[in-house]
CSV table of C-alpha atoms in Angstrom, one decimal:
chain,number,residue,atom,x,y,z
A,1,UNK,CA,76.2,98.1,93.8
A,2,UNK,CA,75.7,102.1,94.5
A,3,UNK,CA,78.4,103.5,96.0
A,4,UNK,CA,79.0,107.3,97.0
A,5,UNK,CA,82.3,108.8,97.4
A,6,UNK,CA,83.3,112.1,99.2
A,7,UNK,CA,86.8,112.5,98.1
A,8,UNK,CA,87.7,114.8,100.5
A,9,UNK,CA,87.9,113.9,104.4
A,10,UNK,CA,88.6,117.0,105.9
A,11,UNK,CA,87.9,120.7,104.5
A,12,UNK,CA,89.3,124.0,106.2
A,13,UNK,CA,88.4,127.2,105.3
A,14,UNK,CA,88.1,130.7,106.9
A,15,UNK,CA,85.2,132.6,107.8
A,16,UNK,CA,83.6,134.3,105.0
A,17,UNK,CA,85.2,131.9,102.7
A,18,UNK,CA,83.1,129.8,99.6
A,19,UNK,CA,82.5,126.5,100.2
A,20,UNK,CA,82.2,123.1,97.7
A,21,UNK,CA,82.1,119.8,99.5
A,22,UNK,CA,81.9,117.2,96.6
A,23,UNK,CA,80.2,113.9,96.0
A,24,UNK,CA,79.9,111.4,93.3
A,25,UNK,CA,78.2,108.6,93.0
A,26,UNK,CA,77.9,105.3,91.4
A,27,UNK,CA,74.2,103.9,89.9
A,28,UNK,CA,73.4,103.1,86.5
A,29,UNK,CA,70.2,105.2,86.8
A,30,UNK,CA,69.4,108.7,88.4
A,31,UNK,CA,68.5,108.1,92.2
A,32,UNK,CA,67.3,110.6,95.0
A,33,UNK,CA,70.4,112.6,96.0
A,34,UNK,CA,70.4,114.3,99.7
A,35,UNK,CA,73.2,116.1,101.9
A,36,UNK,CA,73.1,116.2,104.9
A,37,UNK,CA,75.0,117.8,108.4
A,38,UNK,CA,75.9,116.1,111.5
A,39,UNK,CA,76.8,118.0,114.5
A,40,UNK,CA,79.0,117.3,117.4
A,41,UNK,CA,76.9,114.4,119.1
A,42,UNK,CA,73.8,114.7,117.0
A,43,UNK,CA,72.0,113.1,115.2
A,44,UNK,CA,71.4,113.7,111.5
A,45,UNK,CA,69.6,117.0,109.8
A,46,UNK,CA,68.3,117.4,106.2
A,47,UNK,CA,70.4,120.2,104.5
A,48,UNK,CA,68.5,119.4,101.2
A,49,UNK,CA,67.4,116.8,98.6
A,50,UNK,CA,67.2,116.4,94.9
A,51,UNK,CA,64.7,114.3,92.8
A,52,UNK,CA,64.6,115.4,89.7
A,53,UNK,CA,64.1,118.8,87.9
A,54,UNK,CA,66.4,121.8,88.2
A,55,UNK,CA,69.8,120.9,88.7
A,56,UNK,CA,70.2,123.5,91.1
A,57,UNK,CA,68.5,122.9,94.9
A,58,UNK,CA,68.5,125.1,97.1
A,59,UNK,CA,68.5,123.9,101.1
A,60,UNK,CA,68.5,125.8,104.4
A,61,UNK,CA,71.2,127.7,106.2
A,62,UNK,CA,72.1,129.3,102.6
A,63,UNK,CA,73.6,125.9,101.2
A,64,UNK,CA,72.9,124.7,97.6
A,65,UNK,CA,73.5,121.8,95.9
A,66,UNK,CA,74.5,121.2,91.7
A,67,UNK,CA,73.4,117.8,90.5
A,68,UNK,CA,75.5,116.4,87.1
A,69,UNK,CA,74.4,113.5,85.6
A,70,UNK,CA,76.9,113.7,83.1
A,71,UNK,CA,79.4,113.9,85.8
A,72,UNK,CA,77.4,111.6,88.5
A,73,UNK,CA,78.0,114.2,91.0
A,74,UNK,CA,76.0,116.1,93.8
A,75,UNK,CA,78.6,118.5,95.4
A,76,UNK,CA,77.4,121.1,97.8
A,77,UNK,CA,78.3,125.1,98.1
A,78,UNK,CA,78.2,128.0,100.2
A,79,UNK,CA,79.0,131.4,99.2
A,80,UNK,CA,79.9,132.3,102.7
A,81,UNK,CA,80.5,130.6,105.8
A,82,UNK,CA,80.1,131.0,109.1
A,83,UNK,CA,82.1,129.0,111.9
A,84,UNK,CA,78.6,127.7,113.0
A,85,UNK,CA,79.1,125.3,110.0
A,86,UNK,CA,81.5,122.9,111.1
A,87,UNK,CA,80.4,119.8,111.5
A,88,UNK,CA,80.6,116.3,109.4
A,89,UNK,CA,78.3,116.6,106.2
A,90,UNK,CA,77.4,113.2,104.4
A,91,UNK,CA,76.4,112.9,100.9
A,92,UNK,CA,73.6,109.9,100.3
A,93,UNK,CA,71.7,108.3,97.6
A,94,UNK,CA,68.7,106.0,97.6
A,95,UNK,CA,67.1,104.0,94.6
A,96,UNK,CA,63.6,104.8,95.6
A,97,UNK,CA,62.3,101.3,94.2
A,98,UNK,CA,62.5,98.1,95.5
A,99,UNK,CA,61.7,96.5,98.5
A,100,UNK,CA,63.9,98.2,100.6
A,101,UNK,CA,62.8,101.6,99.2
A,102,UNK,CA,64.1,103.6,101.6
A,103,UNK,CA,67.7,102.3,101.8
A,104,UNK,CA,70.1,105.3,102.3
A,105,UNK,CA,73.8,105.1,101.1
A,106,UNK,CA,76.4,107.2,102.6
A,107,UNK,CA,79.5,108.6,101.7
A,108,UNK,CA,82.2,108.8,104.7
A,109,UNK,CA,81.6,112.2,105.6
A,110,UNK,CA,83.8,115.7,105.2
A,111,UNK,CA,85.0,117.4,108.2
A,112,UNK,CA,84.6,121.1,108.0
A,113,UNK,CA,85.9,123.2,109.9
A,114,UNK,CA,86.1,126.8,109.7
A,115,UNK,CA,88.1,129.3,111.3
A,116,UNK,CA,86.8,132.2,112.8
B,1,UNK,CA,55.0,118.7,113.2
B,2,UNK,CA,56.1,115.0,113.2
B,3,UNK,CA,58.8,114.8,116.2
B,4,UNK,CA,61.0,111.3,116.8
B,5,UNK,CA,62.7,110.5,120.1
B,6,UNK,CA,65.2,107.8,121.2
B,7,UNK,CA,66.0,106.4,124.5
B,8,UNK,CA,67.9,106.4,126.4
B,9,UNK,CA,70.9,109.0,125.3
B,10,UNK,CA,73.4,106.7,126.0
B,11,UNK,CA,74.4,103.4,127.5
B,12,UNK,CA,77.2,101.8,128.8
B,13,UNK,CA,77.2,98.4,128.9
B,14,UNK,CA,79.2,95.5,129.5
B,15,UNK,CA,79.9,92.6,127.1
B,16,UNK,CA,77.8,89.6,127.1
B,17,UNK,CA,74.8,92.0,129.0
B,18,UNK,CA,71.5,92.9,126.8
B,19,UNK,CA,70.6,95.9,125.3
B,20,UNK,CA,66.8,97.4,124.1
B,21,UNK,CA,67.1,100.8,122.5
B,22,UNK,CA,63.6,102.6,121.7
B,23,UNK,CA,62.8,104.8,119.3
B,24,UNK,CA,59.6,106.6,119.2
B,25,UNK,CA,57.4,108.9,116.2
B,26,UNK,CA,54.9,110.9,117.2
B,27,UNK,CA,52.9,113.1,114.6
B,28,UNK,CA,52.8,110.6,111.4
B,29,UNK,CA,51.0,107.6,110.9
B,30,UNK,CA,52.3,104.7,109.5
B,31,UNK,CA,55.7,105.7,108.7
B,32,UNK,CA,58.4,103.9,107.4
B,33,UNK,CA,60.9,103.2,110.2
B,34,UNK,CA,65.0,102.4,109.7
B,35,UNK,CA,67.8,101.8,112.4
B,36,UNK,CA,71.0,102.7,111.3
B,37,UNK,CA,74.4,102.3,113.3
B,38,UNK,CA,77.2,104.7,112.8
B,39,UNK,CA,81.2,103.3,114.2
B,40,UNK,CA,83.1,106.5,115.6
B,41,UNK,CA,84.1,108.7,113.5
B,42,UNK,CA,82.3,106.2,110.7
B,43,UNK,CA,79.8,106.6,108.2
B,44,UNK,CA,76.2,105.1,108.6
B,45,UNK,CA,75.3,101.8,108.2
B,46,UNK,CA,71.6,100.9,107.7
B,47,UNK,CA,70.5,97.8,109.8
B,48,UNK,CA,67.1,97.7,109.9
B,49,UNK,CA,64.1,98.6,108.1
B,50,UNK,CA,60.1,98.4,108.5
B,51,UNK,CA,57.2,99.0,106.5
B,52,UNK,CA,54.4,98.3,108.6
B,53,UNK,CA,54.0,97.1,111.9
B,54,UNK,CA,55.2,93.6,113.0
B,55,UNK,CA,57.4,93.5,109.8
B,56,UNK,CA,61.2,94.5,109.7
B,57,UNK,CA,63.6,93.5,107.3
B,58,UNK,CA,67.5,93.1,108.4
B,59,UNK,CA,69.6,94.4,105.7
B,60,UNK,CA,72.9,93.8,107.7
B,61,UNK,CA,73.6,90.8,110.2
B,62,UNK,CA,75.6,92.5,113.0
B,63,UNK,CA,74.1,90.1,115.6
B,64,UNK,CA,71.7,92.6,116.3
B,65,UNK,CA,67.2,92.4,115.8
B,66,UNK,CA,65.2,94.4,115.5
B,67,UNK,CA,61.0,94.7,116.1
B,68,UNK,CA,58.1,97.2,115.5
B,69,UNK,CA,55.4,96.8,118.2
B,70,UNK,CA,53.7,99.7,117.7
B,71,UNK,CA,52.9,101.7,115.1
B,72,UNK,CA,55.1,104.8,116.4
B,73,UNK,CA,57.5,102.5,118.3
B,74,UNK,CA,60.3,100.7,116.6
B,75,UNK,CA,63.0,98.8,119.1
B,76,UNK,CA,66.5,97.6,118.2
B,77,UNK,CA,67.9,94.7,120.9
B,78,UNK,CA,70.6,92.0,121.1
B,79,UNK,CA,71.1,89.0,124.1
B,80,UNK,CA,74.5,89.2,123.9
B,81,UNK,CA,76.2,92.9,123.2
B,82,UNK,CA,79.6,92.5,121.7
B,83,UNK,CA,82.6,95.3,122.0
B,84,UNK,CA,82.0,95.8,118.0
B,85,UNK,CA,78.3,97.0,118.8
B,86,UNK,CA,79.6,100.0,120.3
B,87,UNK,CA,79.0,103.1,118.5
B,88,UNK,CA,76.1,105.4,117.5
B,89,UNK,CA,72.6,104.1,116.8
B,90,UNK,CA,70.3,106.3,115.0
B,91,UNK,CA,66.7,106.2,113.7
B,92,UNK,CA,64.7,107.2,111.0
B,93,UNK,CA,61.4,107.6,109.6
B,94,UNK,CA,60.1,108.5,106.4
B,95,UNK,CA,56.5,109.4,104.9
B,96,UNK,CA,57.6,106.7,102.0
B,97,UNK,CA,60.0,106.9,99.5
B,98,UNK,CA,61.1,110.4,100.0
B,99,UNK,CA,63.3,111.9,102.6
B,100,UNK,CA,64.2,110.5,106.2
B,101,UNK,CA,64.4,112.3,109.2
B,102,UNK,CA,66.8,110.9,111.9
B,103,UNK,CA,66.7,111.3,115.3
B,104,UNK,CA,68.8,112.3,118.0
B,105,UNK,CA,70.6,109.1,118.6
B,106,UNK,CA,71.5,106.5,121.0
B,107,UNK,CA,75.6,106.6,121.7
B,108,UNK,CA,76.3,103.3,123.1
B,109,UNK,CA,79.9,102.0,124.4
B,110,UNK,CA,80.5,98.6,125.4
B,111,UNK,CA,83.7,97.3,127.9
C-alpha cells in the first residue's frame, strides 16, 4: 500500500530563515505529488503539485518543491520565511488510476512555526 | 471561479443524536466530490468519494454514509453519532484526476 511519511513533526525556525519540510513516499510507480498548508481552523489550500516534467515546481507564497524518484521524495523549500507561514503543511500522493482516482494519501503533517 | 461551501461551521452534538453535514460546489459541473475526516491534531482520512451523481463509494467504514443528491451538493450523515466521530470534516472536489480543492470545513465535537 502507498504510504507517505513526513519525518519531521514540528519545525521552528526564525524569520528570514530557509525552509525544507521533507516528504517521502512509498509506491512502486511515480504518482501525483501535492503539498499542501493548513491554517489555524481552516480548511486545506493547494501550495503546489507535481505530475511529471521538471523536477523542480514552483507554487505560490514563494514555496517550491524538488521531486526525487531516485530518492522517492517530495520535500518542500523556502528561501525565506515570514511568520505568516506557520501553519501544518501535509505532503500527499494519489495514484491517478483506478477507481478511486482521486484517493489522496496524507503524511501527518509538520508544524511550523516561525519566530518573528 | 469554482467556489465550495460547507455547512454548518460547526456542530455540537450529543451521542446517539444525528448528524447531516452539506457541502456545496458552485462554478464546475460534474465534479468529482470526496469527504474526508481529520481527528485533532490528525492527518486526513478520506471517507467518501463520488463520481457522478447518485453514486458514492465508502472507502472507510466509520459508521458514517454518505449521498450525492445533486449535482453540486454532496451530504455526509450518520443515525447514531459516536464520541469517535468528533473531529474535522472536510470536502473536496476535483475537475478529475488532477488536484482537489477542499473546503472550509465542518469542526464537529460530540459529548
Amino acid at each position: 500500500a502507498q504510504s507517505v511519511t513526513q519525518p519531521d513533526a514540528r519545525v521552528t525556525v526564525s524569520e528570514g530563515a530557509s525552509l525544507q519540510l521533507r516528504c517521502k513516499y512509498s509506491y512502486s510507480a511515480t504518482p501525483y505529488l501535492f503539498w499542501y498548508v493548513q491554517y489555524p481552523r481552516q480548511g486545506l489550500q493547494l501550495l503546489l503539485k507535481y505530475y511529471s516534467g521538471d523536477p523542480v515546481v514552483q507554487g505560490v507564497n514563494g514555496f517550491e518543491a524538488e521531486f526525487s524518484k531516485s530518492n522517492s521524495s517530495f520535500h518542500l523549500r523556502k528561501a525565506s520565511v515570514h511568520w505568516s507561514d506557520s501553519a501544518v503543511y501535509f505532503c500527499a500522493v494519489s495514484i491517478g488510476t483506478g477507481a478511486n482516482t482521486g484517493k489522496l494519501t496524507f503524511g501527518h503533517g509538520t508544524i511550523l512555526r516561525v519566530h518573528p | 471561479a469554482q467556489t465550495i461551501h460547507q455547512w454548518p461551521v460547526a456542530e455540537i452534538k450529543a451521542v446517539g443524536s444525528p448528524l447531516s453535514l452539506g457541502c456545496t460546489i458552485k462554478g464546475k459541473s460534474s465534479p468529482n466530490l470526496y469527504w474526508y475526516w481529520q481527528a485533532t491534531g490528525g492527518t486526513l482520512q478520506q471517507l467518501f468519494y463520488s463520481i457522478t451523481v447518485g453514486q458514492v463509494e465508502s472507502v472507510v467504514q466509520l459508521n458514517l454514509s454518505a449521498s450525492r443528491p445533486k449535482d453540486d451538493q454532496f451530504i455526509l450523515s450518520t443515525e447514531k453519532l459516536l464520541l469517535s466521530h468528533s473531529g474535522f470534516y472536510l470536502c473536496a472536489w476535483s475537475p478529475g484526476v488532477d488536484t482537489q480543492y477542499f473546503g472550509p470545513g465542518t469542526r464537529l465535537l460530540v459529548l
